[in-house]
């Protein structure tokens, strides 16, 4: 009988460990699902936003110097 009682005791200890592991797994799954939802939500919101464009700085027109006039060539 002692052997049977020891086996039952060991089995109960394993069930306790299994229960603890199941709780850890459930917690990890919950965190993973929440993280995936947050990532998907941010991806959707980023896709809906129009691309932000930086305003292009306008360049000031450079005043061109008039070309020097050449005297007419006489033939």
JSON list of N, CA and C in Angstrom, two decimals:
[
{"chain": "A", "resi": 1, "resn": "UNK", "atom": "N", "xyz": [0.81, -1.20, 0.00]},
{"chain": "A", "resi": 1, "resn": "UNK", "atom": "CA", "xyz": [0.00, 0.00, 0.00]},
{"chain": "A", "resi": 1, "resn": "UNK", "atom": "C", "xyz": [0.86, 1.26, 0.00]},
{"chain": "A", "resi": 2, "resn": "UNK", "atom": "N", "xyz": [2.02, 1.21, 0.67]},
{"chain": "A", "resi": 2, "resn": "UNK", "atom": "CA", "xyz": [2.86, 2.39, 0.73]},
{"chain": "A", "resi": 2, "resn": "UNK", "atom": "C", "xyz": [3.29, 2.82, -0.67]},
{"chain": "A", "resi": 3, "resn": "UNK", "atom": "N", "xyz": [3.57, 1.85, -1.49]},
{"chain": "A", "resi": 3, "resn": "UNK", "atom": "CA", "xyz": [4.01, 2.17, -2.85]},
{"chain": "A", "resi": 3, "resn": "UNK", "atom": "C", "xyz": [2.88, 2.87, -3.62]},
{"chain": "A", "resi": 4, "resn": "UNK", "atom": "N", "xyz": [1.66, 2.41, -3.46]},
{"chain": "A", "resi": 4, "resn": "UNK", "atom": "CA", "xyz": [0.51, 3.00, -4.13]},
{"chain": "A", "resi": 4, "resn": "UNK", "atom": "C", "xyz": [0.26, 4.42, -3.62]},
{"chain": "A", "resi": 5, "resn": "UNK", "atom": "N", "xyz": [0.36, 4.62, -2.32]},
{"chain": "A", "resi": 5, "resn": "UNK", "atom": "CA", "xyz": [0.18, 5.94, -1.73]},
{"chain": "A", "resi": 5, "resn": "UNK", "atom": "C", "xyz": [1.26, 6.91, -2.22]},
{"chain": "A", "resi": 6, "resn": "UNK", "atom": "N", "xyz": [2.48, 6.42, -2.31]},
{"chain": "A", "resi": 6, "resn": "UNK", "atom": "CA", "xyz": [3.58, 7.27, -2.80]},
{"chain": "A", "resi": 6, "resn": "UNK", "atom": "C", "xyz": [3.32, 7.66, -4.26]},
{"chain": "A", "resi": 7, "resn": "UNK", "atom": "N", "xyz": [2.86, 6.72, -5.07]},
{"chain": "A", "resi": 7, "resn": "UNK", "atom": "CA", "xyz": [2.56, 7.02, -6.48]},
{"chain": "A", "resi": 7, "resn": "UNK", "atom": "C", "xyz": [1.45, 8.06, -6.58]},
{"chain": "A", "resi": 8, "resn": "UNK", "atom": "N", "xyz": [0.41, 7.92, -5.75]},
{"chain": "A", "resi": 8, "resn": "UNK", "atom": "CA", "xyz": [-0.68, 8.90, -5.76]},
{"chain": "A", "resi": 8, "resn": "UNK", "atom": "C", "xyz": [-0.19, 10.28, -5.31]},
{"chain": "A", "resi": 9, "resn": "UNK", "atom": "N", "xyz": [0.65, 10.29, -4.31]},
{"chain": "A", "resi": 9, "resn": "UNK", "atom": "CA", "xyz": [1.22, 11.55, -3.82]},
{"chain": "A", "resi": 9, "resn": "UNK", "atom": "C", "xyz": [2.06, 12.22, -4.91]},
{"chain": "A", "resi": 10, "resn": "UNK", "atom": "N", "xyz": [2.90, 11.44, -5.57]},
{"chain": "A", "resi": 10, "resn": "UNK", "atom": "CA", "xyz": [3.72, 11.97, -6.66]},
{"chain": "A", "resi": 10, "resn": "UNK", "atom": "C", "xyz": [2.85, 12.49, -7.80]},
{"chain": "A", "resi": 11, "resn": "UNK", "atom": "N", "xyz": [1.79, 11.76, -8.08]},
{"chain": "A", "resi": 11, "resn": "UNK", "atom": "CA", "xyz": [0.88, 12.18, -9.15]},
{"chain": "A", "resi": 11, "resn": "UNK", "atom": "C", "xyz": [0.20, 13.50, -8.81]},
{"chain": "A", "resi": 12, "resn": "UNK", "atom": "N", "xyz": [-0.20, 13.66, -7.56]},
{"chain": "A", "resi": 12, "resn": "UNK", "atom": "CA", "xyz": [-0.82, 14.92, -7.13]},
{"chain": "A", "resi": 12, "resn": "UNK", "atom": "C", "xyz": [0.17, 16.07, -7.23]},
{"chain": "A", "resi": 13, "resn": "UNK", "atom": "N", "xyz": [1.42, 15.85, -6.88]},
{"chain": "A", "resi": 13, "resn": "UNK", "atom": "CA", "xyz": [2.45, 16.88, -7.00]},
{"chain": "A", "resi": 13, "resn": "UNK", "atom": "C", "xyz": [2.65, 17.29, -8.46]},
{"chain": "A", "resi": 14, "resn": "UNK", "atom": "N", "xyz": [2.62, 16.30, -9.34]},
{"chain": "A", "resi": 14, "resn": "UNK", "atom": "CA", "xyz": [2.75, 16.59, -10.77]},
{"chain": "A", "resi": 14, "resn": "UNK", "atom": "C", "xyz": [1.57, 17.42, -11.28]},
{"chain": "A", "resi": 15, "resn": "UNK", "atom": "N", "xyz": [0.37, 17.10, -10.79]},
{"chain": "A", "resi": 15, "resn": "UNK", "atom": "CA", "xyz": [-0.81, 17.87, -11.19]},
{"chain": "A", "resi": 15, "resn": "UNK", "atom": "C", "xyz": [-0.70, 19.32, -10.72]},
{"chain": "A", "resi": 16, "resn": "UNK", "atom": "N", "xyz": [-0.15, 19.52, -9.53]},
{"chain": "A", "resi": 16, "resn": "UNK", "atom": "CA", "xyz": [0.05, 20.89, -9.02]},
{"chain": "A", "resi": 16, "resn": "UNK", "atom": "C", "xyz": [1.03, 21.64, -9.92]},
{"chain": "A", "resi": 17, "resn": "UNK", "atom": "N", "xyz": [2.13, 20.98, -10.28]},
{"chain": "A", "resi": 17, "resn": "UNK", "atom": "CA", "xyz": [3.11, 21.60, -11.18]},
{"chain": "A", "resi": 17, "resn": "UNK", "atom": "C", "xyz": [2.49, 21.90, -12.54]},
{"chain": "A", "resi": 18, "resn": "UNK", "atom": "N", "xyz": [1.69, 20.93, -13.02]},
{"chain": "A", "resi": 18, "resn": "UNK", "atom": "CA", "xyz": [1.04, 21.10, -14.31]},
{"chain": "A", "resi": 18, "resn": "UNK", "atom": "C", "xyz": [0.09, 22.29, -14.27]},
{"chain": "A", "resi": 19, "resn": "UNK", "atom": "N", "xyz": [-0.64, 22.43, -13.18]},
{"chain": "A", "resi": 19, "resn": "UNK", "atom": "CA", "xyz": [-1.56, 23.54, -13.03]},
{"chain": "A", "resi": 19, "resn": "UNK", "atom": "C", "xyz": [-0.81, 24.88, -13.04]},
{"chain": "A", "resi": 20, "resn": "UNK", "atom": "N", "xyz": [0.31, 24.93, -12.36]},
{"chain": "A", "resi": 20, "resn": "UNK", "atom": "CA", "xyz": [1.13, 26.15, -12.34]},
{"chain": "A", "resi": 20, "resn": "UNK", "atom": "C", "xyz": [1.64, 26.47, -13.74]},
{"chain": "A", "resi": 21, "resn": "UNK", "atom": "N", "xyz": [2.07, 25.46, -14.46]},
{"chain": "A", "resi": 21, "resn": "UNK", "atom": "CA", "xyz": [2.56, 25.68, -15.83]},
{"chain": "A", "resi": 21, "resn": "UNK", "atom": "C", "xyz": [1.42, 26.14, -16.75]},
{"chain": "A", "resi": 22, "resn": "UNK", "atom": "N", "xyz": [0.24, 25.56, -16.58]},
{"chain": "A", "resi": 22, "resn": "UNK", "atom": "CA", "xyz": [-0.91, 25.97, -17.38]},
{"chain": "A", "resi": 22, "resn": "UNK", "atom": "C", "xyz": [-1.24, 27.44, -17.14]},
{"chain": "A", "resi": 23, "resn": "UNK", "atom": "N", "xyz": [-1.13, 27.89, -15.90]},
{"chain": "A", "resi": 23, "resn": "UNK", "atom": "CA", "xyz": [-1.38, 29.30, -15.59]},
{"chain": "A", "resi": 23, "resn": "UNK", "atom": "C", "xyz": [-0.34, 30.19, -16.25]},
{"chain": "A", "resi": 24, "resn": "UNK", "atom": "N", "xyz": [0.92, 29.77, -16.23]},
{"chain": "A", "resi": 24, "resn": "UNK", "atom": "CA", "xyz": [1.98, 30.54, -16.88]},
{"chain": "A", "resi": 24, "resn": "UNK", "atom": "C", "xyz": [1.75, 30.62, -18.39]},
{"chain": "A", "resi": 25, "resn": "UNK", "atom": "N", "xyz": [1.35, 29.50, -18.97]},
{"chain": "A", "resi": 25, "resn": "UNK", "atom": "CA", "xyz": [1.09, 29.46, -20.41]},
{"chain": "A", "resi": 25, "resn": "UNK", "atom": "C", "xyz": [-0.07, 30.38, -20.76]},
{"chain": "A", "resi": 26, "resn": "UNK", "atom": "N", "xyz": [-1.14, 30.33, -19.98]},
{"chain": "A", "resi": 26, "resn": "UNK", "atom": "CA", "xyz": [-2.31, 31.17, -20.23]},
{"chain": "A", "resi": 26, "resn": "UNK", "atom": "C", "xyz": [-1.94, 32.65, -20.11]},
{"chain": "A", "resi": 27, "resn": "UNK", "atom": "N", "xyz": [-1.13, 32.99, -19.14]},
{"chain": "A", "resi": 27, "resn": "UNK", "atom": "CA", "xyz": [-0.69, 34.37, -18.96]},
{"chain": "A", "resi": 27, "resn": "UNK", "atom": "C", "xyz": [0.15, 34.83, -20.15]},
{"chain": "A", "resi": 28, "resn": "UNK", "atom": "N", "xyz": [1.06, 33.98, -20.59]},
{"chain": "A", "resi": 28, "resn": "UNK", "atom": "CA", "xyz": [1.91, 34.33, -21.75]},
{"chain": "A", "resi": 28, "resn": "UNK", "atom": "C", "xyz": [1.07, 34.49, -23.01]},
{"chain": "A", "resi": 29, "resn": "UNK", "atom": "N", "xyz": [0.08, 33.63, -23.19]},
{"chain": "A", "resi": 29, "resn": "UNK", "atom": "CA", "xyz": [-0.81, 33.74, -24.35]},
{"chain": "A", "resi": 29, "resn": "UNK", "atom": "C", "xyz": [-1.59, 35.05, -24.32]},
{"chain": "A", "resi": 30, "resn": "UNK", "atom": "N", "xyz": [-2.09, 35.42, -23.15]},
{"chain": "A", "resi": 30, "resn": "UNK", "atom": "CA", "xyz": [-2.84, 36.66, -23.01]},
{"chain": "A", "resi": 30, "resn": "UNK", "atom": "C", "xyz": [-1.97, 37.86, -23.37]},
{"chain": "A", "resi": 31, "resn": "UNK", "atom": "N", "xyz": [-0.74, 37.87, -22.88]},
{"chain": "A", "resi": 31, "resn": "UNK", "atom": "CA", "xyz": [0.18, 38.97, -23.19]},
{"chain": "A", "resi": 31, "resn": "UNK", "atom": "C", "xyz": [0.49, 39.02, -24.67]},
{"chain": "A", "resi": 32, "resn": "UNK", "atom": "N", "xyz": [0.69, 37.86, -25.27]},
{"chain": "A", "resi": 32, "resn": "UNK", "atom": "CA", "xyz": [1.01, 37.80, -26.69]},
{"chain": "A", "resi": 32, "resn": "UNK", "atom": "C", "xyz": [-0.15, 38.31, -27.54]},
{"chain": "A", "resi": 33, "resn": "UNK", "atom": "N", "xyz": [-1.36, 37.92, -27.19]},
{"chain": "A", "resi": 33, "resn": "UNK", "atom": "CA", "xyz": [-2.54, 38.37, -27.93]},
{"chain": "A", "resi": 33, "resn": "UNK", "atom": "C", "xyz": [-2.69, 39.88, -27.80]},
{"chain": "A", "resi": 34, "resn": "UNK", "atom": "N", "xyz": [-2.50, 40.41, -26.60]},
{"chain": "A", "resi": 34, "resn": "UNK", "atom": "CA", "xyz": [-2.61, 41.85, -26.39]},
{"chain": "A", "resi": 34, "resn": "UNK", "atom": "C", "xyz": [-1.55, 42.60, -27.20]},
{"chain": "A", "resi": 35, "resn": "UNK", "atom": "N", "xyz": [-0.35, 42.07, -27.23]},
{"chain": "A", "resi": 35, "resn": "UNK", "atom": "CA", "xyz": [0.73, 42.71, -27.98]},
{"chain": "A", "resi": 35, "resn": "UNK", "atom": "C", "xyz": [0.45, 42.66, -29.48]},
{"chain": "A", "resi": 36, "resn": "UNK", "atom": "N", "xyz": [-0.06, 41.54, -29.96]},
{"chain": "A", "resi": 36, "resn": "UNK", "atom": "CA", "xyz": [-0.38, 41.41, -31.38]},
{"chain": "A", "resi": 36, "resn": "UNK", "atom": "C", "xyz": [-1.50, 42.36, -31.77]},
{"chain": "A", "resi": 37, "resn": "UNK", "atom": "N", "xyz": [-2.50, 42.50, -30.91]},
{"chain": "A", "resi": 37, "resn": "UNK", "atom": "CA", "xyz": [-3.60, 43.44, -31.21]},
{"chain": "A", "resi": 37, "resn": "UNK", "atom": "C", "xyz": [-3.09, 44.87, -31.25]},
{"chain": "A", "resi": 38, "resn": "UNK", "atom": "N", "xyz": [-2.22, 45.23, -30.31]},
{"chain": "A", "resi": 38, "resn": "UNK", "atom": "CA", "xyz": [-1.66, 46.58, -30.28]},
{"chain": "A", "resi": 38, "resn": "UNK", "atom": "C", "xyz": [-0.83, 46.84, -31.53]},
{"chain": "A", "resi": 39, "resn": "UNK", "atom": "N", "xyz": [-0.05, 45.86, -31.95]},
{"chain": "A", "resi": 39, "resn": "UNK", "atom": "CA", "xyz": [0.78, 46.03, -33.16]},
{"chain": "A", "resi": 39, "resn": "UNK", "atom": "C", "xyz": [-0.09, 46.16, -34.39]},
{"chain": "A", "resi": 40, "resn": "UNK", "atom": "N", "xyz": [-1.14, 45.36, -34.47]},
{"chain": "A", "resi": 40, "resn": "UNK", "atom": "CA", "xyz": [-2.04, 45.43, -35.62]},
{"chain": "A", "resi": 40, "resn": "UNK", "atom": "C", "xyz": [-2.78, 46.76, -35.64]},
{"chain": "A", "resi": 41, "resn": "UNK", "atom": "N", "xyz": [-3.18, 47.23, -34.47]},
{"chain": "A", "resi": 41, "resn": "UNK", "atom": "CA", "xyz": [-3.90, 48.50, -34.39]},
{"chain": "A", "resi": 41, "resn": "UNK", "atom": "C", "xyz": [-3.01, 49.66, -34.82]},
{"chain": "A", "resi": 42, "resn": "UNK", "atom": "N", "xyz": [-1.75, 49.65, -34.37]},
{"chain": "A", "resi": 42, "resn": "UNK", "atom": "CA", "xyz": [-0.85, 50.72, -34.76]},
{"chain": "A", "resi": 42, "resn": "UNK", "atom": "C", "xyz": [-0.51, 50.65, -36.25]},
{"chain": "A", "resi": 43, "resn": "UNK", "atom": "N", "xyz": [-0.43, 49.44, -36.79]},
{"chain": "A", "resi": 43, "resn": "UNK", "atom": "CA", "xyz": [-0.15, 49.30, -38.22]},
{"chain": "A", "resi": 43, "resn": "UNK", "atom": "C", "xyz": [-1.31, 49.83, -39.05]},
{"chain": "A", "resi": 44, "resn": "UNK", "atom": "N", "xyz": [-2.53, 49.56, -38.60]},
{"chain": "A", "resi": 44, "resn": "UNK", "atom": "CA", "xyz": [-3.71, 50.05, -39.32]},
{"chain": "A", "resi": 44, "resn": "UNK", "atom": "C", "xyz": [-3.79, 51.56, -39.22]},
{"chain": "A", "resi": 45, "resn": "UNK", "atom": "N", "xyz": [-3.55, 52.11, -38.03]},
{"chain": "A", "resi": 45, "resn": "UNK", "atom": "CA", "xyz": [-3.63, 53.56, -37.88]},
{"chain": "A", "resi": 45, "resn": "UNK", "atom": "C", "xyz": [-2.53, 54.26, -38.66]},
{"chain": "A", "resi": 46, "resn": "UNK", "atom": "N", "xyz": [-1.35, 53.65, -38.74]},
{"chain": "A", "resi": 46, "resn": "UNK", "atom": "CA", "xyz": [-0.27, 54.24, -39.53]},
{"chain": "A", "resi": 46, "resn": "UNK", "atom": "C", "xyz": [-0.59, 54.17, -41.02]},
{"chain": "A", "resi": 47, "resn": "UNK", "atom": "N", "xyz": [-1.28, 53.14, -41.46]},
{"chain": "A", "resi": 47, "resn": "UNK", "atom": "CA", "xyz": [-1.62, 53.00, -42.87]},
{"chain": "A", "resi": 47, "resn": "UNK", "atom": "C", "xyz": [-2.67, 54.03, -43.27]},
{"chain": "A", "resi": 48, "resn": "UNK", "atom": "N", "xyz": [-3.54, 54.39, -42.35]},
{"chain": "A", "resi": 48, "resn": "UNK", "atom": "CA", "xyz": [-4.60, 55.35, -42.67]},
{"chain": "A", "resi": 48, "resn": "UNK", "atom": "C", "xyz": [-4.11, 56.79, -42.71]},
{"chain": "A", "resi": 49, "resn": "UNK", "atom": "N", "xyz": [-3.03, 57.08, -41.98]},
{"chain": "A", "resi": 49, "resn": "UNK", "atom": "CA", "xyz": [-2.51, 58.44, -41.95]},
{"chain": "A", "resi": 49, "resn": "UNK", "atom": "C", "xyz": [-1.82, 58.75, -43.27]},
{"chain": "A", "resi": 50, "resn": "UNK", "atom": "N", "xyz": [-2.06, 59.96, -43.80]},
{"chain": "A", "resi": 50, "resn": "UNK", "atom": "CA", "xyz": [-1.33, 60.32, -45.03]},
{"chain": "A", "resi": 50, "resn": "UNK", "atom": "C", "xyz": [0.14, 60.54, -44.70]},
{"chain": "A", "resi": 51, "resn": "UNK", "atom": "N", "xyz": [0.93, 60.31, -45.67]},
{"chain": "A", "resi": 51, "resn": "UNK", "atom": "CA", "xyz": [2.38, 60.46, -45.47]},
{"chain": "A", "resi": 51, "resn": "UNK", "atom": "C", "xyz": [2.68, 61.93, -45.21]},
{"chain": "A", "resi": 52, "resn": "UNK", "atom": "N", "xyz": [3.46, 62.18, -44.22]},
{"chain": "A", "resi": 52, "resn": "UNK", "atom": "CA", "xyz": [3.82, 63.55, -43.86]},
{"chain": "A", "resi": 52, "resn": "UNK", "atom": "C", "xyz": [4.99, 63.96, -44.73]},
{"chain": "A", "resi": 53, "resn": "UNK", "atom": "N", "xyz": [4.78, 65.03, -45.47]},
{"chain": "A", "resi": 53, "resn": "UNK", "atom": "CA", "xyz": [5.84, 65.51, -46.35]},
{"chain": "A", "resi": 53, "resn": "UNK", "atom": "C", "xyz": [6.42, 66.78, -45.75]},
{"chain": "A", "resi": 54, "resn": "UNK", "atom": "N", "xyz": [7.72, 66.88, -45.80]},
{"chain": "A", "resi": 54, "resn": "UNK", "atom": "CA", "xyz": [8.37, 68.08, -45.32]},
{"chain": "A", "resi": 54, "resn": "UNK", "atom": "C", "xyz": [8.19, 69.18, -46.37]},
{"chain": "A", "resi": 55, "resn": "UNK", "atom": "N", "xyz": [7.90, 70.38, -45.93]},
{"chain": "A", "resi": 55, "resn": "UNK", "atom": "CA", "xyz": [7.77, 71.46, -46.91]},
{"chain": "A", "resi": 55, "resn": "UNK", "atom": "C", "xyz": [9.14, 71.74, -47.56]},
{"chain": "A", "resi": 56, "resn": "UNK", "atom": "N", "xyz": [9.09, 71.92, -48.85]},
{"chain": "A", "resi": 56, "resn": "UNK", "atom": "CA", "xyz": [10.33, 72.18, -49.58]},
{"chain": "A", "resi": 56, "resn": "UNK", "atom": "C", "xyz": [10.67, 73.65, -49.43]},
{"chain": "A", "resi": 57, "resn": "UNK", "atom": "N", "xyz": [11.89, 73.91, -49.04]},
{"chain": "A", "resi": 57, "resn": "UNK", "atom": "CA", "xyz": [12.33, 75.29, -48.87]},
{"chain": "A", "resi": 57, "resn": "UNK", "atom": "C", "xyz": [12.44, 75.94, -50.24]},
{"chain": "A", "resi": 58, "resn": "UNK", "atom": "N", "xyz": [11.82, 77.09, -50.35]},
{"chain": "A", "resi": 58, "resn": "UNK", "atom": "CA", "xyz": [11.87, 77.80, -51.63]},
{"chain": "A", "resi": 58, "resn": "UNK", "atom": "C", "xyz": [13.20, 78.51, -51.76]},
{"chain": "A", "resi": 59, "resn": "UNK", "atom": "N", "xyz": [13.80, 78.36, -52.92]},
{"chain": "A", "resi": 59, "resn": "UNK", "atom": "CA", "xyz": [15.08, 79.01, -53.18]},
{"chain": "A", "resi": 59, "resn": "UNK", "atom": "C", "xyz": [14.82, 80.40, -53.73]},
{"chain": "A", "resi": 60, "resn": "UNK", "atom": "N", "xyz": [15.64, 81.32, -53.28]},
{"chain": "A", "resi": 60, "resn": "UNK", "atom": "CA", "xyz": [15.51, 82.67, -53.80]},
{"chain": "A", "resi": 60, "resn": "UNK", "atom": "C", "xyz": [16.12, 82.72, -55.19]},
{"chain": "A", "resi": 61, "resn": "UNK", "atom": "N", "xyz": [15.44, 83.40, -56.11]},
{"chain": "A", "resi": 61, "resn": "UNK", "atom": "CA", "xyz": [16.01, 83.48, -57.45]},
{"chain": "A", "resi": 61, "resn": "UNK", "atom": "C", "xyz": [17.31, 84.30, -57.43]},
{"chain": "A", "resi": 62, "resn": "UNK", "atom": "N", "xyz": [18.28, 83.79, -58.12]},
{"chain": "A", "resi": 62, "resn": "UNK", "atom": "CA", "xyz": [19.58, 84.46, -58.19]},
{"chain": "A", "resi": 62, "resn": "UNK", "atom": "C", "xyz": [19.52, 85.46, -59.34]},
{"chain": "A", "resi": 63, "resn": "UNK", "atom": "N", "xyz": [19.86, 86.70, -59.06]},
{"chain": "A", "resi": 63, "resn": "UNK", "atom": "CA", "xyz": [19.84, 87.74, -60.09]},
{"chain": "A", "resi": 63, "resn": "UNK", "atom": "C", "xyz": [21.00, 87.47, -61.05]},
{"chain": "A", "resi": 64, "resn": "UNK", "atom": "N", "xyz": [20.65, 87.33, -62.31]},
{"chain": "A", "resi": 64, "resn": "UNK", "atom": "CA", "xyz": [21.69, 87.07, -63.31]},
{"chain": "A", "resi": 64, "resn": "UNK", "atom": "C", "xyz": [22.27, 88.39, -63.79]},
{"chain": "A", "resi": 65, "resn": "UNK", "atom": "N", "xyz": [23.56, 88.39, -63.94]},
{"chain": "A", "resi": 65, "resn": "UNK", "atom": "CA", "xyz": [24.23, 89.58, -64.47]},
{"chain": "A", "resi": 65, "resn": "UNK", "atom": "C", "xyz": [24.08, 89.57, -65.98]},
{"chain": "A", "resi": 66, "resn": "UNK", "atom": "N", "xyz": [23.77, 90.72, -66.55]},
{"chain": "A", "resi": 66, "resn": "UNK", "atom": "CA", "xyz": [23.66, 90.74, -68.01]},
{"chain": "A", "resi": 66, "resn": "UNK", "atom": "C", "xyz": [25.01, 90.47, -68.66]},
{"chain": "A", "resi": 67, "resn": "UNK", "atom": "N", "xyz": [24.97, 89.73, -69.74]},
{"chain": "A", "resi": 67, "resn": "UNK", "atom": "CA", "xyz": [26.20, 89.40, -70.45]},
{"chain": "A", "resi": 67, "resn": "UNK", "atom": "C", "xyz": [26.80, 90.69, -71.03]},
{"chain": "A", "resi": 68, "resn": "UNK", "atom": "N", "xyz": [28.13, 90.80, -71.00]},
{"chain": "A", "resi": 68, "resn": "UNK", "atom": "CA", "xyz": [28.74, 92.02, -71.56]},
{"chain": "A", "resi": 68, "resn": "UNK", "atom": "C", "xyz": [28.48, 92.09, -73.07]},
{"chain": "A", "resi": 69, "resn": "UNK", "atom": "N", "xyz": [28.14, 93.26, -73.50]},
{"chain": "A", "resi": 69, "resn": "UNK", "atom": "CA", "xyz": [27.84, 93.43, -74.93]},
{"chain": "A", "resi": 69, "resn": "UNK", "atom": "C", "xyz": [29.14, 93.56, -75.70]},
{"chain": "A", "resi": 70, "resn": "UNK", "atom": "N", "xyz": [29.17, 92.82, -76.81]},
{"chain": "A", "resi": 70, "resn": "UNK", "atom": "CA", "xyz": [30.36, 92.86, -77.65]},
{"chain": "A", "resi": 70, "resn": "UNK", "atom": "C", "xyz": [30.09, 93.94, -78.72]},
{"chain": "A", "resi": 71, "resn": "UNK", "atom": "N", "xyz": [31.11, 94.67, -79.02]},
{"chain": "A", "resi": 71, "resn": "UNK", "atom": "CA", "xyz": [30.91, 95.67, -80.09]},
{"chain": "A", "resi": 71, "resn": "UNK", "atom": "C", "xyz": [30.68, 94.95, -81.42]},
{"chain": "A", "resi": 72, "resn": "UNK", "atom": "N", "xyz": [29.84, 95.51, -82.26]},
{"chain": "A", "resi": 72, "resn": "UNK", "atom": "CA", "xyz": [29.59, 94.85, -83.56]},
{"chain": "A", "resi": 72, "resn": "UNK", "atom": "C", "xyz": [30.87, 94.80, -84.38]},
{"chain": "A", "resi": 73, "resn": "UNK", "atom": "N", "xyz": [31.03, 93.71, -85.06]},
{"chain": "A", "resi": 73, "resn": "UNK", "atom": "CA", "xyz": [32.21, 93.53, -85.89]},
{"chain": "A", "resi": 73, "resn": "UNK", "atom": "C", "xyz": [31.92, 94.18, -87.23]},
{"chain": "A", "resi": 74, "resn": "UNK", "atom": "N", "xyz": [32.84, 95.08, -87.69]},
{"chain": "A", "resi": 74, "resn": "UNK", "atom": "CA", "xyz": [32.65, 95.77, -88.97]},
{"chain": "A", "resi": 74, "resn": "UNK", "atom": "C", "xyz": [33.39, 94.99, -90.04]},
{"chain": "A", "resi": 75, "resn": "UNK", "atom": "N", "xyz": [32.76, 94.87, -91.16]},
{"chain": "A", "resi": 75, "resn": "UNK", "atom": "CA", "xyz": [33.35, 94.16, -92.27]},
{"chain": "A", "resi": 75, "resn": "UNK", "atom": "C", "xyz": [33.84, 95.09, -93.32]}
]
